[in-house]
Coordinates of C-alpha atoms in Angstrom, one line a residue:
Chain C
M1 CA -0.1 -0.2 0.1
S2 CA 2.7 2.2 1.1
T3 CA 4.2 4.7 -2.0
V4 CA 7.5 3.8 -0.9
S5 CA 7.3 0.4 -1.7
N6 CA 5.4 0.6 -5.0
R7 CA 8.0 3.2 -5.3
Q8 CA 10.8 0.3 -5.5
Q9 CA 8.8 -2.3 -7.3
V10 CA 9.0 0.2 -10.4
R11 CA 12.6 1.2 -9.6
Q12 CA 13.0 -2.8 -9.7
R13 CA 11.9 -3.2 -13.8
P14 CA 14.4 -2.8 -15.9
L15 CA 14.8 0.3 -17.8
I16 CA 15.1 -0.7 -21.7
S17 CA 12.8 -2.6 -23.1
R18 CA 13.6 -6.5 -24.2
R19 CA 13.6 -5.6 -27.8
A20 CA 15.8 -2.6 -27.9
N21 CA 18.6 -4.7 -25.8
Q22 CA 17.9 -7.4 -28.3
L23 CA 19.6 -5.0 -30.8
S24 CA 23.4 -6.0 -31.1
P25 CA 25.3 -3.1 -29.5
S26 CA 27.2 -2.1 -32.6
G27 CA 30.8 -3.4 -32.1
I28 CA 32.3 -0.9 -34.5
R29 CA 31.8 2.3 -31.5
K30 CA 35.2 1.0 -30.3
F31 CA 36.7 1.8 -33.4
F32 CA 34.5 5.1 -34.2
D33 CA 36.3 6.6 -30.6
L34 CA 39.5 5.5 -31.8
L35 CA 39.1 7.4 -35.1
A36 CA 37.8 10.3 -33.7
S37 CA 41.1 10.6 -31.5
I38 CA 43.7 10.3 -34.6
E39 CA 44.3 13.4 -36.5
G40 CA 45.3 13.5 -40.3
V41 CA 42.9 10.4 -41.1
I42 CA 42.3 9.3 -44.7
S43 CA 39.0 8.0 -44.4
L44 CA 37.7 5.3 -47.2
G45 CA 34.7 4.6 -44.3
V46 CA 32.3 7.1 -45.3
G47 CA 29.0 6.1 -46.9
E48 CA 28.0 8.9 -49.3
P49 CA 29.1 10.7 -52.2
D50 CA 31.8 13.4 -51.8
Y51 CA 29.4 16.0 -54.2
S52 CA 26.9 18.3 -52.4
T53 CA 23.4 18.1 -53.7
P54 CA 23.4 19.5 -57.5
W55 CA 22.6 23.3 -56.8
H56 CA 18.9 23.3 -59.2
I57 CA 17.9 20.6 -56.8
S58 CA 19.2 22.5 -53.3
E59 CA 17.9 25.8 -55.1
A60 CA 14.3 24.6 -55.5
A61 CA 14.0 23.3 -52.0
V62 CA 15.5 27.0 -51.1
Y63 CA 12.8 28.8 -53.3
S64 CA 10.1 26.9 -51.4
L65 CA 11.1 28.1 -48.1
E66 CA 11.1 31.4 -49.5
K67 CA 7.8 30.8 -50.9
G68 CA 6.5 29.5 -47.4
R69 CA 6.0 26.2 -48.4
T70 CA 6.6 24.9 -45.2
M71 CA 3.3 23.0 -44.2
Y72 CA 2.4 19.4 -44.0
T73 CA 1.8 17.3 -46.8
S74 CA -0.3 14.1 -47.6
N75 CA 0.6 11.3 -45.4
L76 CA 1.7 9.5 -48.7
G77 CA 3.7 12.5 -49.9
M78 CA 3.0 15.5 -52.0
P79 CA 1.0 14.0 -55.1
E80 CA 3.0 16.0 -58.0
L81 CA 6.1 13.8 -56.6
R82 CA 4.1 10.6 -56.6
Q83 CA 3.1 11.4 -60.0
E84 CA 6.6 12.6 -61.4
L85 CA 8.1 9.1 -59.2
A86 CA 5.5 6.8 -60.8
K87 CA 6.7 8.4 -64.6
H88 CA 10.6 7.8 -63.2
L89 CA 10.0 4.3 -62.3
K90 CA 8.0 3.3 -65.5
E91 CA 11.0 4.7 -67.5
T92 CA 14.0 3.7 -65.7
F93 CA 12.6 0.3 -64.3
C94 CA 10.1 -0.6 -66.6
V95 CA 7.5 -0.9 -63.3
E96 CA 4.3 0.6 -62.7
Y97 CA 3.1 1.8 -60.0
S98 CA -0.3 3.9 -59.2
P99 CA 0.5 7.1 -57.7
E100 CA -2.7 7.2 -55.7
N101 CA -2.0 4.2 -53.8
E102 CA 1.1 2.4 -54.6
L103 CA 3.9 4.8 -53.6
L104 CA 4.6 6.3 -50.4
I105 CA 7.2 8.7 -49.8
T106 CA 9.3 8.3 -47.1
V107 CA 12.3 9.5 -44.4
G108 CA 15.1 8.0 -46.4
V109 CA 14.8 4.0 -47.0
S110 CA 15.8 3.6 -43.7
E111 CA 11.8 4.7 -42.7
A112 CA 10.6 2.3 -45.7
L113 CA 12.5 -0.5 -44.2
D114 CA 11.3 0.0 -41.3
L115 CA 7.6 0.4 -42.3
A116 CA 8.0 -2.2 -44.7
T117 CA 9.1 -5.2 -42.0
R118 CA 6.7 -3.8 -39.6
A119 CA 3.7 -3.9 -42.2
I120 CA 4.4 -7.5 -42.8
I121 CA 6.1 -9.3 -40.0
N122 CA 4.6 -11.2 -37.0
P123 CA 6.3 -12.3 -34.1
G124 CA 8.4 -15.5 -34.8
D125 CA 8.2 -14.9 -38.8
E126 CA 11.7 -15.5 -40.5
V127 CA 13.5 -13.4 -42.9
I128 CA 16.1 -14.1 -45.2
I129 CA 18.7 -11.8 -45.4
P130 CA 22.0 -11.9 -47.4
D131 CA 25.6 -12.0 -45.3
P132 CA 27.5 -9.4 -45.5
C133 CA 24.8 -6.9 -46.1
Y134 CA 24.0 -3.5 -44.4
V135 CA 23.6 -3.4 -41.1
S136 CA 20.2 -2.3 -40.5
Y137 CA 18.2 -5.4 -42.1
A138 CA 18.7 -7.5 -39.1
S139 CA 17.9 -5.1 -36.7
C140 CA 14.8 -3.8 -38.5
V141 CA 13.4 -7.3 -38.6
I142 CA 14.3 -8.0 -35.0
L143 CA 12.7 -4.3 -34.2
A144 CA 9.4 -5.8 -36.1
G145 CA 9.5 -8.8 -33.5
G146 CA 10.8 -11.1 -36.7
K147 CA 14.4 -13.3 -36.7
P148 CA 16.9 -12.5 -39.3
V149 CA 18.2 -15.6 -40.9
S150 CA 21.4 -15.0 -42.7
V151 CA 22.9 -16.8 -46.1
C152 CA 26.1 -16.3 -46.7
T153 CA 27.1 -15.0 -49.9
R154 CA 30.7 -15.3 -51.1
E155 CA 33.4 -13.8 -53.1
E156 CA 33.7 -16.7 -55.5
D157 CA 29.9 -16.1 -56.4
A158 CA 30.6 -12.5 -56.8
F159 CA 28.5 -12.0 -53.5
E160 CA 25.5 -13.0 -55.2
L161 CA 22.7 -14.4 -52.9
D162 CA 22.1 -17.9 -54.2
A163 CA 18.5 -19.1 -55.0
A164 CA 19.4 -22.8 -54.1
E165 CA 21.0 -21.6 -50.9
V166 CA 18.2 -19.5 -50.0
E167 CA 15.4 -22.2 -50.7
A168 CA 17.7 -24.6 -48.0
H169 CA 16.8 -22.2 -45.5
I170 CA 13.4 -21.8 -45.8
T171 CA 11.1 -22.8 -43.1
D172 CA 7.2 -22.8 -42.8
K173 CA 8.1 -19.8 -40.7
T174 CA 9.8 -18.0 -43.4
K175 CA 7.9 -14.5 -44.6
A176 CA 10.3 -12.6 -47.0
I177 CA 13.7 -12.4 -48.4
L178 CA 15.5 -8.9 -47.6
L179 CA 18.1 -8.2 -50.0
G180 CA 20.1 -4.9 -51.3
Y181 CA 21.7 -5.1 -54.5
P182 CA 24.0 -3.3 -55.6
S183 CA 25.2 -4.3 -52.5
N184 CA 26.8 -2.2 -49.7
P185 CA 29.3 -3.3 -48.5
T186 CA 30.4 -5.5 -51.3
G187 CA 29.7 -3.6 -54.3
A188 CA 28.2 -6.8 -56.0
V189 CA 25.1 -6.4 -58.4
M190 CA 22.9 -9.2 -59.0
S191 CA 22.8 -10.7 -62.4
C192 CA 19.1 -10.7 -64.0
E193 CA 19.8 -14.5 -64.3
S194 CA 20.5 -14.9 -60.7
M195 CA 17.6 -12.5 -59.6
A196 CA 15.0 -14.2 -61.8
K197 CA 15.8 -17.7 -60.0
L198 CA 15.3 -15.9 -56.6
A199 CA 12.1 -14.8 -57.7
E200 CA 10.9 -17.8 -58.6
V201 CA 11.9 -19.2 -55.0
A202 CA 10.0 -16.4 -53.7
L203 CA 7.1 -17.0 -55.8
R204 CA 7.0 -21.1 -54.9
H205 CA 7.2 -20.3 -51.4
N206 CA 5.1 -17.2 -51.4
L207 CA 7.7 -15.1 -49.9
I208 CA 7.2 -11.1 -49.9
M209 CA 11.0 -9.8 -51.6
I210 CA 11.8 -6.7 -49.7
S211 CA 14.5 -5.3 -52.0
D212 CA 16.4 -2.4 -51.1
E213 CA 17.5 -0.6 -54.2
I214 CA 18.9 2.3 -52.8
Y215 CA 22.0 1.7 -55.4
A216 CA 20.2 1.2 -58.5
R217 CA 21.4 4.2 -60.5
L218 CA 25.3 3.6 -59.3
V219 CA 25.9 0.5 -62.3
Y220 CA 28.8 0.3 -64.1
G221 CA 28.9 -1.2 -67.5
V222 CA 26.1 -3.8 -66.2
E223 CA 22.4 -3.3 -66.1
H224 CA 20.3 -3.3 -62.9
T225 CA 17.7 -5.7 -62.4
C226 CA 14.6 -4.4 -60.8
V227 CA 13.2 -7.3 -58.3
A228 CA 9.8 -5.9 -59.2
S229 CA 10.2 -5.8 -62.8
L230 CA 10.4 -9.6 -63.2
P231 CA 7.1 -11.7 -63.9
G232 CA 4.8 -12.1 -61.5
M233 CA 6.8 -10.4 -58.7
K234 CA 5.2 -7.1 -58.6
E235 CA 2.4 -8.3 -55.9
H236 CA 5.5 -10.1 -54.1
T237 CA 7.6 -7.2 -53.8
I238 CA 8.1 -4.0 -51.5
F239 CA 10.7 -2.2 -53.7
L240 CA 12.5 0.6 -51.6
G241 CA 14.5 3.0 -53.2
G242 CA 15.5 6.9 -52.5
F243 CA 17.3 10.1 -53.6
S244 CA 20.5 10.0 -51.3
K245 CA 23.2 8.1 -53.3
A246 CA 21.9 9.0 -57.0
Y247 CA 21.5 12.6 -56.6
A248 CA 23.8 12.8 -53.6
M249 CA 21.0 13.7 -51.3
T250 CA 21.8 11.9 -47.9
G251 CA 21.2 14.4 -45.5
W252 CA 18.0 15.6 -46.9
R253 CA 16.2 11.9 -45.7
I254 CA 14.3 10.9 -48.6
G255 CA 12.9 8.1 -50.0
Y256 CA 9.7 5.7 -51.3
A257 CA 8.2 2.3 -51.0
A258 CA 6.4 1.2 -53.9
A259 CA 4.5 -2.0 -53.8
S260 CA 0.8 -3.6 -53.8
R261 CA -2.2 -1.2 -52.6
E262 CA -2.5 -3.7 -49.8
I263 CA 1.1 -3.3 -48.3
I264 CA 1.1 0.4 -49.0
A265 CA -1.9 0.8 -46.9
A266 CA -0.6 -0.9 -44.0
M267 CA 2.9 0.8 -44.3
T268 CA 1.1 4.0 -44.4
K269 CA -1.1 3.5 -41.3
I270 CA 2.7 2.9 -39.3
H271 CA 3.8 5.9 -41.1
Q272 CA 1.1 8.6 -40.8
Y273 CA 1.5 7.8 -36.6
T274 CA 5.1 7.8 -36.3
I275 CA 6.3 10.0 -38.8
M276 CA 3.2 11.9 -40.5
C277 CA 4.7 13.1 -43.6
A278 CA 8.4 13.1 -45.0
P279 CA 9.9 16.5 -44.8
T280 CA 8.0 18.7 -47.3
M281 CA 11.8 20.6 -48.4
A282 CA 13.2 17.4 -48.7
Q283 CA 10.1 16.5 -51.1
V284 CA 10.3 19.4 -53.4
A285 CA 13.9 19.1 -53.5
A286 CA 13.3 14.9 -54.6
L287 CA 10.4 16.6 -57.1
E288 CA 13.5 19.0 -58.9
A289 CA 15.7 15.9 -58.8
L290 CA 13.4 13.5 -60.8
K291 CA 12.4 16.3 -63.1
S292 CA 15.8 17.2 -63.9
G293 CA 18.5 15.4 -62.3
E294 CA 19.4 13.2 -64.8
E295 CA 22.4 14.9 -66.3
S296 CA 23.9 15.2 -62.9
V297 CA 23.3 11.4 -62.0
L298 CA 25.3 10.6 -65.0
E299 CA 28.0 13.0 -64.6
M300 CA 28.4 11.4 -61.1
V301 CA 28.1 7.9 -62.1
A302 CA 31.0 8.7 -64.8
D303 CA 32.9 10.0 -62.3
Y304 CA 32.6 7.4 -59.5
N305 CA 33.4 4.7 -62.2
R306 CA 36.7 6.2 -62.9
R307 CA 37.5 6.0 -59.1
R308 CA 35.9 2.5 -59.1
Q309 CA 38.3 1.4 -61.5
F310 CA 41.3 3.0 -59.8
I311 CA 41.0 1.8 -56.5
V312 CA 40.2 -1.7 -57.7
K313 CA 43.7 -2.0 -59.8
G314 CA 45.7 0.0 -56.7
L315 CA 44.3 -2.5 -54.2
C316 CA 45.2 -5.2 -56.6
D317 CA 48.5 -4.0 -57.2
I318 CA 49.4 -3.7 -53.5
G319 CA 48.8 -7.5 -53.2
L320 CA 45.0 -7.4 -51.8
S321 CA 43.0 -9.0 -54.0
C322 CA 39.8 -7.6 -54.8
F323 CA 36.7 -8.8 -56.4
E324 CA 35.2 -6.4 -59.1
P325 CA 32.4 -4.2 -57.8
K326 CA 29.8 -3.3 -60.5
G327 CA 27.8 -1.0 -58.5
A328 CA 27.3 1.2 -55.7
F329 CA 30.5 2.8 -54.5
Y330 CA 32.5 0.6 -52.7
A331 CA 35.5 -1.9 -53.2
F332 CA 35.3 -4.8 -50.8
P333 CA 38.8 -6.6 -51.0
S334 CA 40.1 -9.9 -49.5
I335 CA 42.7 -9.0 -46.7
K336 CA 43.5 -12.9 -46.3
S337 CA 47.4 -12.2 -47.1
T338 CA 48.0 -10.7 -44.1
R339 CA 46.7 -13.0 -42.1
L340 CA 44.9 -10.4 -39.9
N341 CA 41.2 -10.5 -39.2
S342 CA 39.1 -7.5 -40.4
E343 CA 38.8 -5.8 -37.1
E344 CA 43.0 -6.3 -36.4
F345 CA 43.4 -5.0 -40.0
A346 CA 41.3 -1.9 -40.1
E347 CA 42.3 -1.0 -36.1
R348 CA 46.1 -1.5 -37.2
L349 CA 45.9 0.1 -40.5
L350 CA 44.4 3.0 -38.4
K351 CA 46.5 3.3 -35.7
E352 CA 50.0 2.4 -38.3
E353 CA 49.2 4.4 -41.4
K354 CA 46.2 6.7 -40.4
V355 CA 43.9 5.1 -43.0
A356 CA 40.2 4.3 -42.3
V357 CA 38.6 1.2 -43.4
V358 CA 35.5 -0.6 -42.5
P359 CA 35.9 -4.4 -41.1
G360 CA 34.3 -6.6 -42.9
N361 CA 32.5 -8.4 -40.3
A362 CA 30.5 -5.3 -39.4
F363 CA 28.2 -6.5 -42.0
G364 CA 28.1 -9.8 -40.9
S365 CA 30.1 -12.7 -40.0
C366 CA 30.6 -13.9 -43.6
G367 CA 32.1 -10.7 -44.4
E368 CA 35.3 -11.8 -42.3
G369 CA 38.3 -11.7 -44.1
H370 CA 37.5 -8.6 -46.3
V371 CA 37.2 -4.7 -45.7
R372 CA 35.0 -2.1 -46.9
C373 CA 36.6 0.7 -48.7
C374 CA 34.4 3.8 -50.1
Y375 CA 35.9 5.1 -53.2
A376 CA 33.8 8.3 -53.1
T377 CA 36.2 10.2 -52.0
S378 CA 39.0 12.6 -54.1
L379 CA 41.5 10.6 -56.3
E380 CA 44.2 12.4 -54.6
D381 CA 43.1 11.0 -51.2
I382 CA 42.7 7.5 -52.8
E383 CA 45.8 7.5 -54.1
E384 CA 47.6 8.4 -50.6
A385 CA 45.8 5.9 -48.8
L386 CA 46.6 3.1 -51.7
T387 CA 50.4 4.4 -50.8
R388 CA 49.7 3.9 -46.9
M389 CA 48.0 0.8 -47.4
R390 CA 50.9 -0.4 -49.7
R391 CA 53.4 0.0 -47.1
F392 CA 50.8 -1.3 -44.1
V393 CA 50.4 -4.8 -46.0
N394 CA 54.3 -5.4 -47.1
K395 CA 54.6 -5.1 -43.6
H396 CA 52.0 -7.8 -42.2
R397 CA 52.1 -10.1 -45.1
K398 CA 53.4 -13.7 -43.7
Chain T
M1 CA 40.9 5.7 -82.2
D2 CA 37.9 5.0 -80.0
V3 CA 36.0 8.4 -79.4
K4 CA 34.4 7.4 -76.3
E5 CA 37.9 6.8 -74.7
F6 CA 38.9 9.8 -76.3
H7 CA 36.1 11.7 -74.8
E8 CA 37.1 10.2 -71.4
V9 CA 40.7 11.0 -71.2
L10 CA 39.6 14.7 -72.4
K11 CA 37.3 14.9 -69.7
I12 CA 39.8 13.8 -67.0
L13 CA 42.3 16.2 -68.0
E14 CA 39.5 19.2 -68.1
S15 CA 39.0 18.5 -64.7
D16 CA 42.7 17.8 -63.3
A17 CA 45.2 18.4 -66.0
R18 CA 47.9 17.1 -63.8
T19 CA 46.4 13.8 -63.9
S20 CA 49.1 11.7 -65.1
A21 CA 48.7 9.1 -67.7
K22 CA 49.2 6.1 -65.4
Q23 CA 46.5 7.6 -63.4
I24 CA 44.1 7.9 -66.1
S25 CA 44.9 4.7 -67.4
D26 CA 44.1 3.0 -64.2
M27 CA 40.9 5.2 -64.1
T28 CA 39.7 4.1 -67.2
G29 CA 41.5 0.5 -68.3
I30 CA 42.6 2.2 -71.3
P31 CA 46.4 1.3 -71.7
R32 CA 49.0 3.6 -70.5
A33 CA 51.0 3.8 -74.0
E34 CA 47.4 4.6 -75.7
V35 CA 46.1 7.6 -72.9
S36 CA 49.7 9.3 -74.0
K37 CA 49.2 8.7 -77.7
L38 CA 45.7 10.4 -77.5
I39 CA 46.9 13.1 -75.2
K40 CA 49.7 13.7 -78.1
Q41 CA 47.1 13.5 -80.8
A42 CA 45.0 16.0 -78.9
E43 CA 47.6 18.4 -78.5
D44 CA 48.9 17.9 -82.0
E45 CA 45.4 18.8 -83.4
R46 CA 45.1 21.6 -81.1
I47 CA 42.3 20.1 -79.2
I48 CA 44.2 20.6 -76.1
L49 CA 45.3 24.2 -76.6
K50 CA 47.0 24.5 -72.9
Y51 CA 47.3 23.3 -69.6
K52 CA 47.0 26.2 -67.1
A53 CA 46.4 26.9 -63.6
I54 CA 43.4 28.8 -62.1
I55 CA 44.8 31.2 -59.4
N56 CA 43.5 33.6 -56.8
W57 CA 45.5 36.5 -57.6
E58 CA 43.9 38.2 -55.1
K59 CA 45.7 36.2 -52.4
V60 CA 49.0 37.5 -54.1
V61 CA 50.4 40.9 -53.7
D62 CA 51.2 41.2 -57.5
E63 CA 47.6 42.4 -58.1
Q64 CA 46.5 42.2 -61.7
V65 CA 43.6 44.5 -63.0
W66 CA 40.8 42.6 -65.6
A67 CA 38.8 44.9 -67.6
W68 CA 35.8 43.2 -69.6
I69 CA 35.5 45.4 -73.1
E70 CA 32.8 46.0 -75.7
V71 CA 33.9 46.9 -78.8
K72 CA 31.5 47.9 -81.6
V73 CA 32.8 47.8 -85.5
T74 CA 32.4 47.9 -89.0
P75 CA 32.7 44.4 -90.4
E76 CA 34.5 44.3 -93.7
E77 CA 34.0 42.8 -97.1
E78 CA 34.6 39.3 -97.3
V79 CA 36.1 38.8 -94.3
G80 CA 33.3 40.1 -91.9
Y81 CA 34.2 40.3 -88.3
D82 CA 37.2 38.0 -88.3
A83 CA 40.1 40.3 -89.7
I84 CA 39.3 43.0 -87.1
A85 CA 38.7 40.7 -84.3
Q86 CA 42.2 38.8 -85.4
R87 CA 43.8 42.5 -85.1
I88 CA 42.7 42.9 -81.7
Y89 CA 42.8 39.1 -80.0
R90 CA 46.7 39.2 -81.6
F91 CA 47.8 41.7 -78.7
P92 CA 49.1 39.7 -75.8
Q93 CA 47.0 41.8 -73.4
V94 CA 44.1 40.5 -74.5
A95 CA 43.4 36.9 -72.7
S96 CA 40.1 36.1 -74.3
A97 CA 38.0 37.5 -77.2
F98 CA 34.8 36.6 -78.7
L99 CA 32.0 37.7 -81.2
A100 CA 28.8 38.5 -79.4
S101 CA 25.2 39.1 -80.4
G102 CA 23.5 42.0 -79.3
T103 CA 24.5 45.8 -78.9
Y104 CA 28.0 44.8 -79.3
D105 CA 30.0 42.7 -81.7
L106 CA 33.1 41.9 -80.0
V107 CA 33.8 41.4 -76.3
I108 CA 37.3 40.9 -74.9
L109 CA 39.2 40.4 -71.5
V110 CA 42.1 42.4 -71.2
N111 CA 44.4 42.4 -68.5
G112 CA 47.3 44.7 -67.0
R113 CA 49.3 45.6 -64.0
N114 CA 47.0 49.0 -63.0
M115 CA 43.9 50.8 -64.5
H116 CA 46.4 53.0 -66.3
E117 CA 48.2 50.6 -68.3
V118 CA 44.6 48.7 -69.5
G119 CA 43.4 52.4 -70.0
D120 CA 46.3 53.3 -72.2
F121 CA 46.3 49.8 -73.9
V122 CA 42.7 50.3 -75.3
A123 CA 43.2 53.9 -76.0
Q124 CA 46.1 53.9 -78.2
K125 CA 46.0 49.9 -79.3
I126 CA 42.2 49.3 -79.6
A127 CA 40.1 52.4 -80.2
P128 CA 42.3 53.9 -83.0
I129 CA 42.3 50.7 -85.3
K130 CA 40.2 51.2 -88.5
G131 CA 36.6 49.9 -88.4
V132 CA 36.7 50.2 -84.6
Q133 CA 33.5 52.6 -83.8
E134 CA 33.1 52.5 -80.2
V135 CA 34.2 50.8 -77.1
T136 CA 33.0 50.3 -73.4
T137 CA 35.7 49.3 -71.0
H138 CA 34.1 47.6 -67.9
F139 CA 36.9 47.4 -65.0
M140 CA 36.4 44.0 -62.7
L141 CA 36.2 44.8 -59.1
K142 CA 35.6 41.3 -57.7
R143 CA 36.2 38.2 -59.2
Y144 CA 33.8 35.4 -58.0
K145 CA 34.2 32.5 -60.2
E146 CA 36.6 31.4 -62.6
A147 CA 36.4 28.3 -64.9
G148 CA 33.9 26.7 -62.8
A149 CA 36.0 27.5 -59.6
I150 CA 34.3 29.7 -56.7
L151 CA 37.5 32.1 -55.4
N152 CA 36.6 32.7 -51.8
G153 CA 33.8 31.6 -49.6
E154 CA 33.5 28.1 -50.2
E155 CA 33.8 26.2 -47.1
E156 CA 34.8 22.3 -47.2
V157 CA 31.9 20.1 -45.9
K158 CA 33.2 17.7 -43.4
R159 CA 31.4 14.2 -43.7
Q160 CA 30.7 11.8 -41.1
P161 CA 34.6 9.7 -41.3
V162 CA 32.7 6.4 -41.2
V163 CA 29.2 5.5 -42.1
L164 CA 28.0 1.6 -42.3

């Protein structure tokens, strides 16, 4: 009865939820702290373009602010943006979505991914994800109450997600396959044939493909295969895309989800209660990007491609064999010749030569033996980083 | 010659003329000897005219004066504007020269050590040329952007050093 004992009872309850505790603490935190303490580091650890947003895109947003366009938009996003997006998706990826009820504008792909998993996953549902993959996939599945099931991808298979291996991991609890190609961290692109095989498996087992295609525009000499464009797949796919990488708009936090009416309706319910709508000025900028950003995209892609070839050749030359990445802006060289594991490699490289790369195991246990090097940085820095890495590799090669 | 490869080499040099043949080769996959050959060819055919630095002279004591000069001329028979343009642009003080539409015919960029020097050049060399009707000299007060490079006030935006 006494308030004192009540208070004690309250205090005994754990402060942090079981769900939050379930998320693995970022093991890379220690590495970040070390990085922050060292001066003169060349970072190949970045995860965004080194360009600022093309000025005409920023200017459109600035102009909209000057005009006082600072109110909420529709939960789904501005109608004219959805119209333009529908047109863009049809022209670029040959997929047709209704701007009325099959498209949802989100706060980056990050939010879209969260909505997608929460909209379709029930407690105990399993979701197959490639390993290594972007760090959010497993966490989003866990936050939605599901269980991530990793399927290893390997350098010898060009880091593609193999349909047969996926099928071997399917149980009666499997609900979805969550994948992101072109891939962060490997730079791998799934060929059309491999994607078609995977789609067949999804159809056969009635699974949803949650496809994070944020890097779709950043491919070099190959075609990107949009999962939803494959026969019969539109109804089985939640297609996630955004503006961050292709238009150098990471800080704007603007992306989208495209899916069947039923799925978009469910995602929109969560979105309207948690987010309301994506920032209006970012939506205005995204509209401008779709309308007249194509030339900038092509210019940036051409420039990434030059640096891609430069870094891959450089890494191979210094004795770090490197799978040729055909997409995104990452190289994922093997560090096996040094006999160091990826964390040791990254930590020592940072301490001894002041170059930051991301250990491959940060993206899953199958990323061990590799490090992620982002080449969206100046050629000068890439060259200097390679010089320092050459010294490092020579010293540690066994 | 592969036209696409040739364009690629030119584009890389246009953004940084100091990029070496080896670097270009590594960036494009075109063999180094072929890159050198393409560059030589571009130089020989005067596709690449010159390699020059963009300098922010305002940061240097030895300041220069620049003027944008509009020249109205009477075109000559047969040769039109070209002959008179040539008489003007041959002077080393003329850094750039254009034929333009509108009120004036020729627009030239002139530099000198001070306003007097530029003024004298215009009065003594340009204005007396036969066929020159009218000359308007605009001295430049401040330079904001040159050949695509912003001179001052561009701060480097810092990115997060590691993002997963």
